[in-house]
Coordinates of C-alpha atoms and ligand atoms in Angstrom, one line a residue:
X219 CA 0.0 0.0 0.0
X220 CA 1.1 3.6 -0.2
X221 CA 1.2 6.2 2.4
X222 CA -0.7 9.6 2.3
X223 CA 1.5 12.6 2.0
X224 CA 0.7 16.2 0.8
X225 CA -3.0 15.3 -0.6
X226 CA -1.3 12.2 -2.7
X227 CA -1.4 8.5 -1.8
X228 CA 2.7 7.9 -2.6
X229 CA 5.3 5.0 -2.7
X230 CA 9.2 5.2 -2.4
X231 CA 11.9 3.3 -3.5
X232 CA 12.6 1.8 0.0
X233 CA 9.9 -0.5 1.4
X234 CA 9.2 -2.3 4.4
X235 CA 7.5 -5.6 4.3
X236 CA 4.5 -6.2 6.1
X237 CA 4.3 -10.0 7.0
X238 CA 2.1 -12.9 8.9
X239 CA 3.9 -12.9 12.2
X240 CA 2.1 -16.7 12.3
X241 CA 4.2 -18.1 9.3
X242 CA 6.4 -15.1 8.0
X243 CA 4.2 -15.2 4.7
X244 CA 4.5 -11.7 2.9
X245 CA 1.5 -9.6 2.8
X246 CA 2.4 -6.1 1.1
X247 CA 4.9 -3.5 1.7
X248 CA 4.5 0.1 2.8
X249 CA 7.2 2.6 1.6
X250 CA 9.9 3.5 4.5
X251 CA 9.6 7.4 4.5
X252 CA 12.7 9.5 5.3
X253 CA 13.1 12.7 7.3
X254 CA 12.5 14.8 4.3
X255 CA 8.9 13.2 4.2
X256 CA 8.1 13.9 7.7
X257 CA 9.0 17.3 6.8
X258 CA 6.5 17.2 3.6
X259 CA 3.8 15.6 6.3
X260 CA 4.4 18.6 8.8
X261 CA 4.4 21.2 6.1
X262 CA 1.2 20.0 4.8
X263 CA -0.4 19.3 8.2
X264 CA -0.6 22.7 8.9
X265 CA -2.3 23.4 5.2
X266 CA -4.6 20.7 5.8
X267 CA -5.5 22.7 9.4
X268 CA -6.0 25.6 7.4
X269 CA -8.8 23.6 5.4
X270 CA -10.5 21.1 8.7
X271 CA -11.1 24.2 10.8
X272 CA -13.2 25.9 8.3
X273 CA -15.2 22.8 8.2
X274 CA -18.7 22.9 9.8
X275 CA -19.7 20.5 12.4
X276 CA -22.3 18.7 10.5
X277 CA -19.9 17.7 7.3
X278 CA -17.3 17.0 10.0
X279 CA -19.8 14.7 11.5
X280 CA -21.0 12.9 8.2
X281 CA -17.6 12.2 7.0
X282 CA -17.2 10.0 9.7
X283 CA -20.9 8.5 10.2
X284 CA -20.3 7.8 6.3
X285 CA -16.7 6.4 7.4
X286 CA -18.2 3.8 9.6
X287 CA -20.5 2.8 7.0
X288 CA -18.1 1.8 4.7
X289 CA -16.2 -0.4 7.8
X290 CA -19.4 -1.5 8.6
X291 CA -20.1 -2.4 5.0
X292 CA -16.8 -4.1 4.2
X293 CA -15.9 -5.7 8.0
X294 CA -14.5 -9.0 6.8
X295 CA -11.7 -7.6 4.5
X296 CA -10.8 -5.1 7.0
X297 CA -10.7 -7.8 10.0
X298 CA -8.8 -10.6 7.7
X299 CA -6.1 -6.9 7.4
X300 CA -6.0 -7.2 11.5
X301 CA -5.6 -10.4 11.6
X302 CA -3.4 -11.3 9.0
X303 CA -1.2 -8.5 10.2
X304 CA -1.2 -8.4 13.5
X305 CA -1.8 -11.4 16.3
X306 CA -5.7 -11.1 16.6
X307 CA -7.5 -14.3 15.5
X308 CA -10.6 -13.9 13.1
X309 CA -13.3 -13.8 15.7
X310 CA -11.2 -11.2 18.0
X311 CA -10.3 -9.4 14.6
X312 CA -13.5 -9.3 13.6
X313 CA -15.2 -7.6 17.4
X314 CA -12.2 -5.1 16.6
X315 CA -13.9 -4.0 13.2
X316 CA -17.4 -3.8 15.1
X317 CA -16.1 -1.6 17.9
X318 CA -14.2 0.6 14.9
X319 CA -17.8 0.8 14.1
X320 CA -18.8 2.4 17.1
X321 CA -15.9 4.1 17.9
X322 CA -16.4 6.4 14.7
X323 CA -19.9 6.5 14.6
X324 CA -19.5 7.9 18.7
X325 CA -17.0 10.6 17.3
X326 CA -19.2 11.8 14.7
X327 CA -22.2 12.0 17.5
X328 CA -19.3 13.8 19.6
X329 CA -18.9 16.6 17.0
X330 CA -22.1 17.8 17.9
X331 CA -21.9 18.5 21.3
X332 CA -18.7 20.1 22.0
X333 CA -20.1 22.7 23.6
X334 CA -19.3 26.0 25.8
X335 CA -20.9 28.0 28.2
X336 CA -21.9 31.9 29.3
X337 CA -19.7 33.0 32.3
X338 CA -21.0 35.2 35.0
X339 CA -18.7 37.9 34.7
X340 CA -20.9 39.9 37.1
X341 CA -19.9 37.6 39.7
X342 CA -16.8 39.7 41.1
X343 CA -17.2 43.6 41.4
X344 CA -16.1 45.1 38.0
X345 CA -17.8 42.8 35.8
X346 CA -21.0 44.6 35.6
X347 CA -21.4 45.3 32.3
X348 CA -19.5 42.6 31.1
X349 CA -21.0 39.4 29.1
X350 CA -19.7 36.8 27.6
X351 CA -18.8 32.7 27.4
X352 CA -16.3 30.1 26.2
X353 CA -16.3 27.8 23.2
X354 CA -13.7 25.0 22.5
X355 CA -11.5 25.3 19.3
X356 CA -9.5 22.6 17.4
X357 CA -6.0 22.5 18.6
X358 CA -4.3 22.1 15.1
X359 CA -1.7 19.3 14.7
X360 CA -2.1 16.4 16.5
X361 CA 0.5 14.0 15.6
X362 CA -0.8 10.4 16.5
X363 CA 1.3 7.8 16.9
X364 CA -0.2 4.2 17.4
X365 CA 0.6 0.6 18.4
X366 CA 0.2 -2.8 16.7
X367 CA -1.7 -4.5 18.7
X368 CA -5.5 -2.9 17.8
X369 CA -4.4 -2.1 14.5
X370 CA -7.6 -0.3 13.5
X371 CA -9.7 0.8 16.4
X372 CA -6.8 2.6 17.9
X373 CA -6.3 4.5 15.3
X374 CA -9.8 5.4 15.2
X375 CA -9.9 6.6 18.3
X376 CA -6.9 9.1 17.3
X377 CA -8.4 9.9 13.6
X378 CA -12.6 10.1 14.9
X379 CA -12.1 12.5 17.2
X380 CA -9.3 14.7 16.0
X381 CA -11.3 15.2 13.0
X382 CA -14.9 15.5 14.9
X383 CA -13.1 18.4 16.8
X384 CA -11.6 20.2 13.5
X385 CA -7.8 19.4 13.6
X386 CA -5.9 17.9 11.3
X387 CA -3.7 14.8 11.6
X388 CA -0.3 13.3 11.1
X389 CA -0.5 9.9 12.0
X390 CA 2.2 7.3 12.6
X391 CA 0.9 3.8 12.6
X392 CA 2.8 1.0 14.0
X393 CA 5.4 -0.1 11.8
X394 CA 4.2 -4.1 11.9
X395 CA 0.9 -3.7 11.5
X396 CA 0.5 -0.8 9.1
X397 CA -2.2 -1.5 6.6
X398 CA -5.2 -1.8 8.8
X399 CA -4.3 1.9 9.4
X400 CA -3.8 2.7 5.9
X401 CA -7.4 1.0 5.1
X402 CA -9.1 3.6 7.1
X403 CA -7.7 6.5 5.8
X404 CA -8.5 5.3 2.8
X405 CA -12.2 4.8 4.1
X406 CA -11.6 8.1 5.4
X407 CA -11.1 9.7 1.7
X408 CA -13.3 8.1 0.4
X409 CA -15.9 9.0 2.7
X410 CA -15.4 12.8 2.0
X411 CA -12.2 13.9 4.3
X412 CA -10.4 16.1 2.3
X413 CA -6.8 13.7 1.7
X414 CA -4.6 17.1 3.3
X415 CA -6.6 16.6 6.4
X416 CA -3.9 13.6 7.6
X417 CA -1.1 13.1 6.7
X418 CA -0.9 9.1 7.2
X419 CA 3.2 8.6 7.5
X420 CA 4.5 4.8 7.3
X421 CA 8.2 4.3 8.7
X422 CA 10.3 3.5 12.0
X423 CA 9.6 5.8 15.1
X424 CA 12.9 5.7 16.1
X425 CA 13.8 7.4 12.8
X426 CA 11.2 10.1 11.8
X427 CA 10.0 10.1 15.3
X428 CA 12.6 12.8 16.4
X429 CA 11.6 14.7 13.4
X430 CA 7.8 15.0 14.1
X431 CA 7.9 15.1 18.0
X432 CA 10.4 18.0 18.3
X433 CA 8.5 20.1 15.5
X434 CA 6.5 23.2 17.0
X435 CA 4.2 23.3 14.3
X436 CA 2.6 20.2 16.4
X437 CA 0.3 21.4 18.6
X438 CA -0.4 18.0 20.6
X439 CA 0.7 14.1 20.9
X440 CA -1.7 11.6 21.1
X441 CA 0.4 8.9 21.9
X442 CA -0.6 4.8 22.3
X443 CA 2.4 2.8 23.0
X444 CA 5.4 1.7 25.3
X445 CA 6.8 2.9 28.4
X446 CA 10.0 3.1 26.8
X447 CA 9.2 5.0 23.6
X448 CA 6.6 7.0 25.5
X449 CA 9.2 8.3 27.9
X450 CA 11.6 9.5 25.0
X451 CA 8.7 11.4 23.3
X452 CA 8.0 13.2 26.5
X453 CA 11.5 14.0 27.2
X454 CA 11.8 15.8 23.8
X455 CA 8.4 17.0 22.9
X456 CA 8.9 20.5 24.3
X457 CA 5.8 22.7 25.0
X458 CA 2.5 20.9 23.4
X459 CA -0.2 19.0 24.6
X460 CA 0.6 15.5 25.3
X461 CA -1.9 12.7 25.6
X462 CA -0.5 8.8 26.6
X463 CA -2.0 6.0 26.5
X464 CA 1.0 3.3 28.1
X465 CA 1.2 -0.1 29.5
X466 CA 0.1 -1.8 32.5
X467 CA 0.2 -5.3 34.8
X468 CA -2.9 -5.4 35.3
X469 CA -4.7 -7.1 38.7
X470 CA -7.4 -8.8 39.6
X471 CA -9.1 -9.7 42.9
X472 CA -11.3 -12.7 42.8
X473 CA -12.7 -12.8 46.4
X474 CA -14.6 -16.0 48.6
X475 CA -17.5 -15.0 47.5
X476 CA -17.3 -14.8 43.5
X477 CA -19.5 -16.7 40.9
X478 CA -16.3 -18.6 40.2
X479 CA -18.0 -19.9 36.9
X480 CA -17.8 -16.7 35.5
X481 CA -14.7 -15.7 37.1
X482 CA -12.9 -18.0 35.7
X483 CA -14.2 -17.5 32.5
X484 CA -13.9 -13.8 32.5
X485 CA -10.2 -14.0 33.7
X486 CA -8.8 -16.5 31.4
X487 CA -10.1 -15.0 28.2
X488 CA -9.0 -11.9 29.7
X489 CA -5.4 -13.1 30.0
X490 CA -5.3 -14.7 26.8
X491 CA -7.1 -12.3 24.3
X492 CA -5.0 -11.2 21.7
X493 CA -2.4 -13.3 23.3
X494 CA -2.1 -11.2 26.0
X495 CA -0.9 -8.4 24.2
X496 CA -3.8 -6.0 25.5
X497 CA -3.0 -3.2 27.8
X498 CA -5.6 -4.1 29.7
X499 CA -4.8 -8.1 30.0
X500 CA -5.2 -9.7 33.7
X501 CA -1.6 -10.3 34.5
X502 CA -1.5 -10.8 38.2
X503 CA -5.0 -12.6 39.7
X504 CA -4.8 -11.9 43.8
X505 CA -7.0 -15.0 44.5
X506 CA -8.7 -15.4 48.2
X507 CA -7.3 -18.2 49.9
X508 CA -10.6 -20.6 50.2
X509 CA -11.1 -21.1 46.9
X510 CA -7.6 -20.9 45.2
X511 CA -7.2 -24.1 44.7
X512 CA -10.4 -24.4 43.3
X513 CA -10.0 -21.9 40.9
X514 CA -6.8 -22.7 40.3
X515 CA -7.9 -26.2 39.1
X516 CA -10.3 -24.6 36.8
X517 CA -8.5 -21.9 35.5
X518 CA -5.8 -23.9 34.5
X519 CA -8.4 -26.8 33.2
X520 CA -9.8 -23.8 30.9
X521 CA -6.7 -22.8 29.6
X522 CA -5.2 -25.9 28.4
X523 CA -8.3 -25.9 26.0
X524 CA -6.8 -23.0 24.2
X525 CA -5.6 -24.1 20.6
X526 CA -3.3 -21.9 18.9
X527 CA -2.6 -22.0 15.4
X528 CA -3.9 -20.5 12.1
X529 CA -5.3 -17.3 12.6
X530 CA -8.0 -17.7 10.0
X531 CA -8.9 -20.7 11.4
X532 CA -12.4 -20.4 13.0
X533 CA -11.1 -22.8 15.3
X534 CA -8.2 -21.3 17.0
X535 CA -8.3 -19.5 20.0
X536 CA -5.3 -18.0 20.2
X537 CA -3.0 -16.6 17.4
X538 CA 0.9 -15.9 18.0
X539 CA 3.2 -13.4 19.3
X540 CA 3.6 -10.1 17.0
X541 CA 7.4 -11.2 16.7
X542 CA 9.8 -14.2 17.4
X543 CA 11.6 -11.8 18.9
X544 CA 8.7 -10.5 21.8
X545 CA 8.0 -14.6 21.8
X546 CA 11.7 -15.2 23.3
X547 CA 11.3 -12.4 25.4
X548 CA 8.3 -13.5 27.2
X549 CA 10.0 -17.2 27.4
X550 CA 13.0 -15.6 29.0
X551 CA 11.0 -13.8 31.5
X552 CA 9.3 -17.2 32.4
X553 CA 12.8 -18.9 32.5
X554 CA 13.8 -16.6 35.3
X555 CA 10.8 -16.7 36.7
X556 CA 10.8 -20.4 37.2
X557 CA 14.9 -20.2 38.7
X558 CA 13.8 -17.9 41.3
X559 CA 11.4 -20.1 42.2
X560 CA 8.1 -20.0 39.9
X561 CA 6.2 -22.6 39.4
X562 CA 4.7 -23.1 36.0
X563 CA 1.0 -24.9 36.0
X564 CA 0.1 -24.8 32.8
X565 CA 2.1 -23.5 29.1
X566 CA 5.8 -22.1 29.2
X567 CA 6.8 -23.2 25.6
X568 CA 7.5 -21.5 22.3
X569 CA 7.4 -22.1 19.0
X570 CA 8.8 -19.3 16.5
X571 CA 6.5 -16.5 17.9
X572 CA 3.4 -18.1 19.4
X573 CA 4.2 -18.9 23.0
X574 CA 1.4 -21.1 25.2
X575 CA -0.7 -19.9 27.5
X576 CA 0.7 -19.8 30.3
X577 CA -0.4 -19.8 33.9
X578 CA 2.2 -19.4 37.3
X579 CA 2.2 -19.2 41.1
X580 CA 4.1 -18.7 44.0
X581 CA 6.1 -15.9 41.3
X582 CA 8.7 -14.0 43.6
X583 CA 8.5 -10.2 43.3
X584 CA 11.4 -9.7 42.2
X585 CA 10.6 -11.8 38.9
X586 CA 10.1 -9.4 36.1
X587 CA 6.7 -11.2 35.2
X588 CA 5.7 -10.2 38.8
X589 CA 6.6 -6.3 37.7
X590 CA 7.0 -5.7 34.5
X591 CA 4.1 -5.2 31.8
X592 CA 4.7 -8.5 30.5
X593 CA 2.6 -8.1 27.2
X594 CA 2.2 -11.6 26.2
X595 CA 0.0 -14.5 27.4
X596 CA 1.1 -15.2 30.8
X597 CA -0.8 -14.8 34.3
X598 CA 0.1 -15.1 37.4
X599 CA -1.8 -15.9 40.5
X600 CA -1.1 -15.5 44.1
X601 CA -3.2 -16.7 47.1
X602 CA -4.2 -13.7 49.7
X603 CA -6.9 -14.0 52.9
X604 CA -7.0 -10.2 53.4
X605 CA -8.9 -7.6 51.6
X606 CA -6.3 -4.7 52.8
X607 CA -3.8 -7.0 51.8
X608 CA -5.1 -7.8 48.5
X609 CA -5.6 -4.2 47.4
X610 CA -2.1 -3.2 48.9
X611 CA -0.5 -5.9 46.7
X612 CA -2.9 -4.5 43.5
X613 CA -1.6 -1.1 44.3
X614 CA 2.5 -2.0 44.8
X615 CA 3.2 -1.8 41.0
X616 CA 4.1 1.6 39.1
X617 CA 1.5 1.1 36.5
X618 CA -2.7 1.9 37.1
X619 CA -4.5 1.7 34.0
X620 CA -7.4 -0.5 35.2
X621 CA -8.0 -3.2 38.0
X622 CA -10.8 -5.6 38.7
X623 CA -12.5 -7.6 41.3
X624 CA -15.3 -10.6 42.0
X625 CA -17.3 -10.0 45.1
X626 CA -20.8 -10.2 45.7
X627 CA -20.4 -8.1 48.9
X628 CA -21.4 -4.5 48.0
X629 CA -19.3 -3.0 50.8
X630 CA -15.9 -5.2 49.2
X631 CA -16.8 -3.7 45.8
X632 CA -17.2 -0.2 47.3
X633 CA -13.7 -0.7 49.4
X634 CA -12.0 -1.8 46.2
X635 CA -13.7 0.3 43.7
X636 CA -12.5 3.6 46.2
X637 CA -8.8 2.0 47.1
X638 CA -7.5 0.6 43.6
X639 CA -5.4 3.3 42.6
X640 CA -5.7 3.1 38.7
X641 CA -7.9 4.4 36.0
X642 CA -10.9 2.5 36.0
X643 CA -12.2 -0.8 38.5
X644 CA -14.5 -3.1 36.7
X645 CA -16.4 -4.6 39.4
X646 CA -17.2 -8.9 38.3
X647 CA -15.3 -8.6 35.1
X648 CA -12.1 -9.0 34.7
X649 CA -9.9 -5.8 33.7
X650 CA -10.2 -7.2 30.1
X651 CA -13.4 -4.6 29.1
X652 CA -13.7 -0.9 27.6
X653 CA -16.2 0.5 26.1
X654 CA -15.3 2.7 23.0
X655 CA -17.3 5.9 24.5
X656 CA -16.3 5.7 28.4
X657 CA -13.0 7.6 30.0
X658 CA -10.0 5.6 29.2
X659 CA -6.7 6.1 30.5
X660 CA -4.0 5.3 33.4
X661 CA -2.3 6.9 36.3
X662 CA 1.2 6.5 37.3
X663 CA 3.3 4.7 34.4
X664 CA 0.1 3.9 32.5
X665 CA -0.4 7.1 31.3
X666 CA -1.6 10.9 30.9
X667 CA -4.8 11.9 30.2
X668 CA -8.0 10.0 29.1
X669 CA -9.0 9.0 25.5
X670 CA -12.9 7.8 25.0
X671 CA -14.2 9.7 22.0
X672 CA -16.2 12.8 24.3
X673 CA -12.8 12.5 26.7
X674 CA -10.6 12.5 23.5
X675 CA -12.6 15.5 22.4
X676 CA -12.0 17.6 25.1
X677 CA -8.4 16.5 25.0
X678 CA -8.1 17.9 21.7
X679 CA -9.7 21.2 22.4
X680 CA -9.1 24.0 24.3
X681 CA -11.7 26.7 25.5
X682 CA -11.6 30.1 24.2
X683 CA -12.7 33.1 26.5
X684 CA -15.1 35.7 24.5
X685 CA -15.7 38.7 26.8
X686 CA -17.8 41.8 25.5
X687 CA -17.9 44.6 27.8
X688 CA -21.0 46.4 27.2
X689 CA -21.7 50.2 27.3
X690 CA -23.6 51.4 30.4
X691 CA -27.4 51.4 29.9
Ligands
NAP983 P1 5.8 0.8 21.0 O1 7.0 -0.1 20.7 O2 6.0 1.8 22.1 O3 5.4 1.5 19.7 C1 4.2 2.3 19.6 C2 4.3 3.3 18.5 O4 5.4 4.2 18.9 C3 4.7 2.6 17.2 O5 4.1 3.3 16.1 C4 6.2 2.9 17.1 O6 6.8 2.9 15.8 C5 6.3 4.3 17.8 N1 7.6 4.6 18.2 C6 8.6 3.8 18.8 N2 9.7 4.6 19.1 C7 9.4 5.8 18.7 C8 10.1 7.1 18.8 N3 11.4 7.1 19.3 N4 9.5 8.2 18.3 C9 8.3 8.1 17.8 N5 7.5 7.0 17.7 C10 8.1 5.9 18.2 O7 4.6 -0.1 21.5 P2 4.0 -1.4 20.8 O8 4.9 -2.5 21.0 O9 3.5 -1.1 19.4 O10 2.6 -1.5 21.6 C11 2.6 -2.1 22.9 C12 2.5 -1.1 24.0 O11 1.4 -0.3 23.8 C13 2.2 -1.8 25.3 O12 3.0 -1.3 26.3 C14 0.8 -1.6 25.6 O13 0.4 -1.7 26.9 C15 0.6 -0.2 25.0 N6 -0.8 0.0 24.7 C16 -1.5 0.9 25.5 C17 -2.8 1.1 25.3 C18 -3.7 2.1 26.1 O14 -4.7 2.5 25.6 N7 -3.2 2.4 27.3 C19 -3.5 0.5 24.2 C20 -2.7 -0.4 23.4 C21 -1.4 -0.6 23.7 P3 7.5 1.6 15.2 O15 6.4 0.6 15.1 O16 8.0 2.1 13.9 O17 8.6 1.2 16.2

């Protein structure tokens, strides 16, 4: 595929493949743009703000109900792009295209009700015969940089509300899983966007991400990713906006009193979904100490039912790593795990880059799987007899995106849902949920701000003061 630059959908000589991380097959290339190119996307960003500004609301908002439409029209090609791309099986790719559904259709809903409100400048002595209110303008260049692992729907939640709120775009999709990202821009266009509107940049971050970071002419990062990369961008970003969405280890308490059915149910898929490579995957399960070994038993049971394999495959339940690479890392982190005295109950072996599910205990915390985001599919599970306890353990970890707990006790749910210190508590569900529309984001290492289309919206505005003052009457 070719990447949008300056109004024009263009290749270059040097290419990066795009391949099946399940069998290394080739699926395409995207051209490997240069630092002059993310000077040509900059430069025409801020044309392309000159143009999405002067939209109204209403075309804003049909370009993207009509962008929807075609995903919704089309949503087995674009979820055999996620899943041939990325690690997501058909049925998981295919809930990502539905949710891309929403997720667009609730920024084009968004665009209508960014609203303001009159002020009260009568309110302090002096203000008498002043009037006035605030309304909320588009920032301007919002450079969007995205990860592989939702391909599409992250990048919609970037491009829908960006564009519901009149700015104009430079987005930077994950190198390995590119063309899901391309495939909605090109929806995009075709719905109506006008093509300067984003500049859609394929090429390493590492190597044009300097370029488009430092540049003033950015107005504000919205940025989905790593610890690691999201620390350098923040480091060298300079004054602009900056919005992160980062990793996390996520916990889960499943107390005496839980519907262990669904428990066990809720946990193990979310460990496992998108072989754990989901911000929001359970990683460590703080599991009360009168039923652990029953849920233990099941959870494990459940999890050696998993079959990974062909991605395509109706069957499978599971597809592999993103890379070899991230596959040996994970088994390395189990290895040490398992020297410092882990115990492995299930899983632990690789093959290329799909890595079984894999289920520990009595995990030492000074095993990285224990702190670390481990990002693959691996959980851990601990036994605990105190609710204090529990939550204090939880809590212990530099990362707070969102945490979870099983109770049927009202005041436990209350206790936990006041006490986790994170970004969300899901209260009998596992951490494993979002929906598209609701505040999304982490505290500590897991990030700054909150995307969630009428969240991201507000992110990517700022209010603008009008204040007449009025002659005496
Ligand atoms: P990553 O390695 O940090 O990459 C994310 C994006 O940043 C990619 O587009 C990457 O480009 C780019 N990038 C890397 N270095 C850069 C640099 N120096 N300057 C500019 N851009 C740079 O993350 P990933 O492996 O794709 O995704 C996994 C991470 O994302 C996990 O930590 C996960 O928890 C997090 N995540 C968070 C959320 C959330 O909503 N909180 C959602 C999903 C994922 P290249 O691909 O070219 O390297």
């Amino acid at each position: 595929m070719k990447m949008l630059l300056d109004g024009e959908w263009v290749d270059r000589d040097k290419k990066i493949n795009v391949t099946d991380p399940f069998d290394n097959s080739f699926i395409d290339t995207v051209p490997q743009a240069s630092t002059d190119d993310a000077e040509t996307a900059l430069a025409a960003a801020v044309e392309g703000f000159a143009i999405t500004k002067r939209m109204s609301v209403y075309d804003r908002a049909q370009i993207l109900f009509k962008t929807a439409s075609i995903i919704a029209g089309d949503l087995e090609q674009f979820a055999r792009t996620i899943a041939r791309e990325g690690s997501k099986t058909i049925t998981e790719a295919r809930k990502e295209a539905r949710r891309t559904v929403n997720t667009l259709t609730c920024s084009a809903e968004e665009a209508k009700r960014i609203l303001g409100e009159t002020i009260p400048f009568d309110s302090f002595p002096g203000g008498e015969q002043r009037k006035g209110y605030y309304y909320r303008f588009p920032i301007g260049v919002i450079l969007c940089i995205t990860p592989f692992n939702d391909p599409l729907n992250l990048v919609a939640h970037k491009l829908g509300p960006a564009f519901a709120a009149g700015n104009s775009v430079i987005l930077k999709p994950a190198t390995v899983t590119p063309l899901s990202a391309l495939r909605l821009v090109e929806a995009m266009v075709m719905a109506g966007m006008p093509p300067m509107a984003i500049q859609a940049i394929t090429g390493y971050g590492p190597q044009i991400g300097d370029t488009l970071v430092k540049d003033e002419r950015v107005r504000m990062i919205s940025f989905t990713g790593g610890l690691e990369a999201g620390k350098h961008i923040a480091s060298i970003a300079g004054i602009k906006k900056i919005g992160m969405e980062l990793g996390s280890n996520s916990p889960v308490i499943v107390w005496h009193d839980a519907d262990l059915d669904y428990a066990v149910e809720s946990c193990v898929s979310g460990a496992f979904w998108a072989a754990g490579q989901n911000c929001i995957g359970v990683q460590r399960l703080y599991v009360h100490k009168d039923i652990y070994d029953t849920f233990k038993t099941r959870f494990v049971a459940d999890t050696k039912k998993y079959k990974i394999g062909n991605k395509l495959d109706e069957k499978t339940n599971m597809g592999p790593m993103i890379t070899e690479g991230e596959a040996k890392r994970v088994e390395r982190w189990v290895a040490e795990a398992k020297t410092k005295g882990a115990t492995i109950l299930t899983g632990g072996k690789r093959d290329g880059a799909s890595f079984e599910p894999t289920v520990l205990e009595n995990v030492p915390e000074d095993a990285t799987i224990h702190y670390e985001e481990v990002f693959g599919p691996t959980v851990n599970l601990y036994p605990v007899d105190d609710l204090d306890d529990a939550i204090r353990k939880a809590n212990s970890l530099p990362f707070g995106l969102l945490a979870g707990i099983f109770t049927k006790n009202i005041d436990v749910a209350f206790k936990a849902a006041y006490e986790l210190d994170c970004g969300g508590v899901m209260i009998n569900e596992s951490t494993d949920y979002r929906l598209d529309s609701m505040p999304f984001g982490g505290i500590k290492y897991s990030g700054l701000g909150r995307e969630g289309l009428k969240f991201s919206l507000q992110e990517m505005t700022e209010p603008k003061v009008v204040c007449f003052t009025l002659p005496k009457m």
